[in-house]
């Protein structure tokens, strides 16, 4: 047995560092967010795709790029115990989606619009907004070459943020042109950085001949002035690339999305061409990137498929939820409509039938559950009913059941009012138990877009 495993035998086990449990009531915020996402994706006619969490390591080495942070240092990789196959927990999902599209020939009859939501894994230093397991929402449009789909994808993010009530999110854009234009720019960049090589840090030195574009992406403050003065890719774009970029910008403006061009926005990934973009906030400190994406017309071929234009984005859902919190949207607990108080276990079969009928009518009912030998005193059951947050107690006493009825007691309005309700006609009164407010109280559920 592995030494660490042996030592851990008697220790209390905790989740892996940087990987979080999402517990109630916080999980209600996640469900709320996921519901918003699904409904909006439907309106833009994007369909769900689910690919495996584990993929061959080669998929990311090729698809994400050998010189990216992700492949250089962030992947959780291991060998399959049986056949030694190198495997990796997905650090992002675009390569997986493209692999699946090639494998199943998804674009044989035209373009496809897809979205996914799920956990990604990166071995980074955990801090607020940066985790080792985190959730990404992503959208990919496969098989479309025109600028309108780039604009549509960004509009989708803009619209989602509006539906979530987020404010002050900036959109930055750039164009990476086509490979020949990038080559010319790359040569100019290398010359420029070579002229100033004494100013480069070790990482930039290393990248100078592998991926000089990535030097523009540096987070080292000492390099900012140097990077500011570097040749800009935008001035190497030809007519076709400029036209594509101009159309994207015009379509965004026409749809009310404000944007600004950031000539240094290069993204960490190698397979991008034409449009790249980021949605950013200043309200989450250093982890201000909420969503990043762009066009990756070269990726299908790189992964062994037919040339297929494609564009997409990935969004960090923890950061989105952090920002919602930061901007003051509050959350209420999920509470049941009713709590079933059951004085005698002999009544359980009938009680459970009634609860099933109520749930069938849309009422949320929490059943009292007790110890092995007894359900507990009325007093302790009412205490539990109270702490459950339910607005009503349903009291299934022997007398009530003998008359085929149940007592409904108001728990929250201060009246303590009790009413006897007939079990012969549950549908007639079930709706009076139902709460009208949603489980997550932002600006969201009662008014405004949803
Ligand atoms: P960053 O510069 O913050 O490391 P990135 O360029 O690595 O971001 P992408 O690979 O484009 O990010 O992933 C898309 C989105 O996923 C990011 O904009 C961010 O919101 C989120 N994200 C990336 N890495 C993490 C992480 N370790 N924890 C939480 N969210 C993350
Ligand atoms: Mg990163």
PDB file of N, CA and C in Angstrom, residues 7 10 13 42 48 67 77 89 100 176 230 262 268 270 293 370 401 433 439 449:
ATOM      1  N   UNK A   7      -0.924   5.866   6.076  1.00  0.00           N
ATOM      2  CA  UNK A   7      -0.968   6.855   7.149  1.00  0.00           C
ATOM      3  C   UNK A   7      -2.369   7.425   7.309  1.00  0.00           C
ATOM      4  N   UNK A  10      -6.232   5.994   9.679  1.00  0.00           N
ATOM      5  CA  UNK A  10      -6.957   6.334  10.894  1.00  0.00           C
ATOM      6  C   UNK A  10      -7.333   7.817  10.936  1.00  0.00           C
ATOM      7  N   UNK A  13     -11.053  11.826   7.046  1.00  0.00           N
ATOM      8  CA  UNK A  13     -10.820  12.137   5.632  1.00  0.00           C
ATOM      9  C   UNK A  13     -11.462  13.468   5.263  1.00  0.00           C
ATOM     10  N   UNK A  42     -31.818  26.740 -24.606  1.00  0.00           N
ATOM     11  CA  UNK A  42     -32.932  26.292 -25.443  1.00  0.00           C
ATOM     12  C   UNK A  42     -33.402  27.407 -26.364  1.00  0.00           C
ATOM     13  N   UNK A  48     -27.545  20.135 -25.601  1.00  0.00           N
ATOM     14  CA  UNK A  48     -26.596  19.638 -24.595  1.00  0.00           C
ATOM     15  C   UNK A  48     -25.719  18.493 -25.112  1.00  0.00           C
ATOM     16  N   UNK A  67       2.468  24.046 -25.174  1.00  0.00           N
ATOM     17  CA  UNK A  67       3.130  25.183 -24.523  1.00  0.00           C
ATOM     18  C   UNK A  67       2.178  25.991 -23.643  1.00  0.00           C
ATOM     19  N   UNK A  77      -2.878  13.913 -14.475  1.00  0.00           N
ATOM     20  CA  UNK A  77      -2.675  12.806 -15.408  1.00  0.00           C
ATOM     21  C   UNK A  77      -2.258  11.559 -14.651  1.00  0.00           C
ATOM     22  N   UNK A  89      -7.698  13.858 -16.320  1.00  0.00           N
ATOM     23  CA  UNK A  89      -8.987  14.457 -15.959  1.00  0.00           C
ATOM     24  C   UNK A  89      -9.117  15.740 -16.764  1.00  0.00           C
ATOM     25  N   UNK A 100     -15.429  14.232 -29.793  1.00  0.00           N
ATOM     26  CA  UNK A 100     -16.720  13.557 -29.948  1.00  0.00           C
ATOM     27  C   UNK A 100     -17.345  13.893 -31.302  1.00  0.00           C
ATOM     28  N   UNK A 176      -7.071  37.227 -33.867  1.00  0.00           N
ATOM     29  CA  UNK A 176      -5.772  36.565 -34.065  1.00  0.00           C
ATOM     30  C   UNK A 176      -5.523  36.274 -35.536  1.00  0.00           C
ATOM     31  N   UNK A 230       5.162  46.081 -27.708  1.00  0.00           N
ATOM     32  CA  UNK A 230       5.415  45.003 -28.676  1.00  0.00           C
ATOM     33  C   UNK A 230       4.562  45.180 -29.934  1.00  0.00           C
ATOM     34  N   UNK A 262      -8.967  44.791 -27.115  1.00  0.00           N
ATOM     35  CA  UNK A 262      -7.740  44.685 -26.326  1.00  0.00           C
ATOM     36  C   UNK A 262      -6.705  43.967 -27.196  1.00  0.00           C
ATOM     37  N   UNK A 268      -4.683  31.792 -23.743  1.00  0.00           N
ATOM     38  CA  UNK A 268      -3.571  30.884 -23.500  1.00  0.00           C
ATOM     39  C   UNK A 268      -3.500  29.728 -24.482  1.00  0.00           C
ATOM     40  N   UNK A 270      -3.586  27.518 -28.125  1.00  0.00           N
ATOM     41  CA  UNK A 270      -2.935  27.667 -29.421  1.00  0.00           C
ATOM     42  C   UNK A 270      -3.843  27.556 -30.643  1.00  0.00           C
ATOM     43  N   UNK A 293     -13.212  32.894 -24.701  1.00  0.00           N
ATOM     44  CA  UNK A 293     -13.467  32.022 -25.838  1.00  0.00           C
ATOM     45  C   UNK A 293     -12.942  32.598 -27.124  1.00  0.00           C
ATOM     46  N   UNK A 370     -38.071   9.212  12.530  1.00  0.00           N
ATOM     47  CA  UNK A 370     -37.625   9.128  13.917  1.00  0.00           C
ATOM     48  C   UNK A 370     -36.519   8.131  14.138  1.00  0.00           C
ATOM     49  N   UNK A 401     -57.429  10.614  11.361  1.00  0.00           N
ATOM     50  CA  UNK A 401     -57.411   9.574  10.331  1.00  0.00           C
ATOM     51  C   UNK A 401     -58.693   8.742  10.373  1.00  0.00           C
ATOM     52  N   UNK A 433     -51.417  24.933   0.152  1.00  0.00           N
ATOM     53  CA  UNK A 433     -50.177  24.728   0.914  1.00  0.00           C
ATOM     54  C   UNK A 433     -48.949  25.231   0.174  1.00  0.00           C
ATOM     55  N   UNK A 439     -37.212  29.445  -4.520  1.00  0.00           N
ATOM     56  CA  UNK A 439     -36.245  29.059  -3.509  1.00  0.00           C
ATOM     57  C   UNK A 439     -35.008  29.940  -3.507  1.00  0.00           C
ATOM     58  N   UNK A 449     -36.656  39.432 -16.376  1.00  0.00           N
ATOM     59  CA  UNK A 449     -36.514  38.330 -17.311  1.00  0.00           C
ATOM     60  C   UNK A 449     -36.267  37.040 -16.547  1.00  0.00           C
TER      61      UNK A 449
END
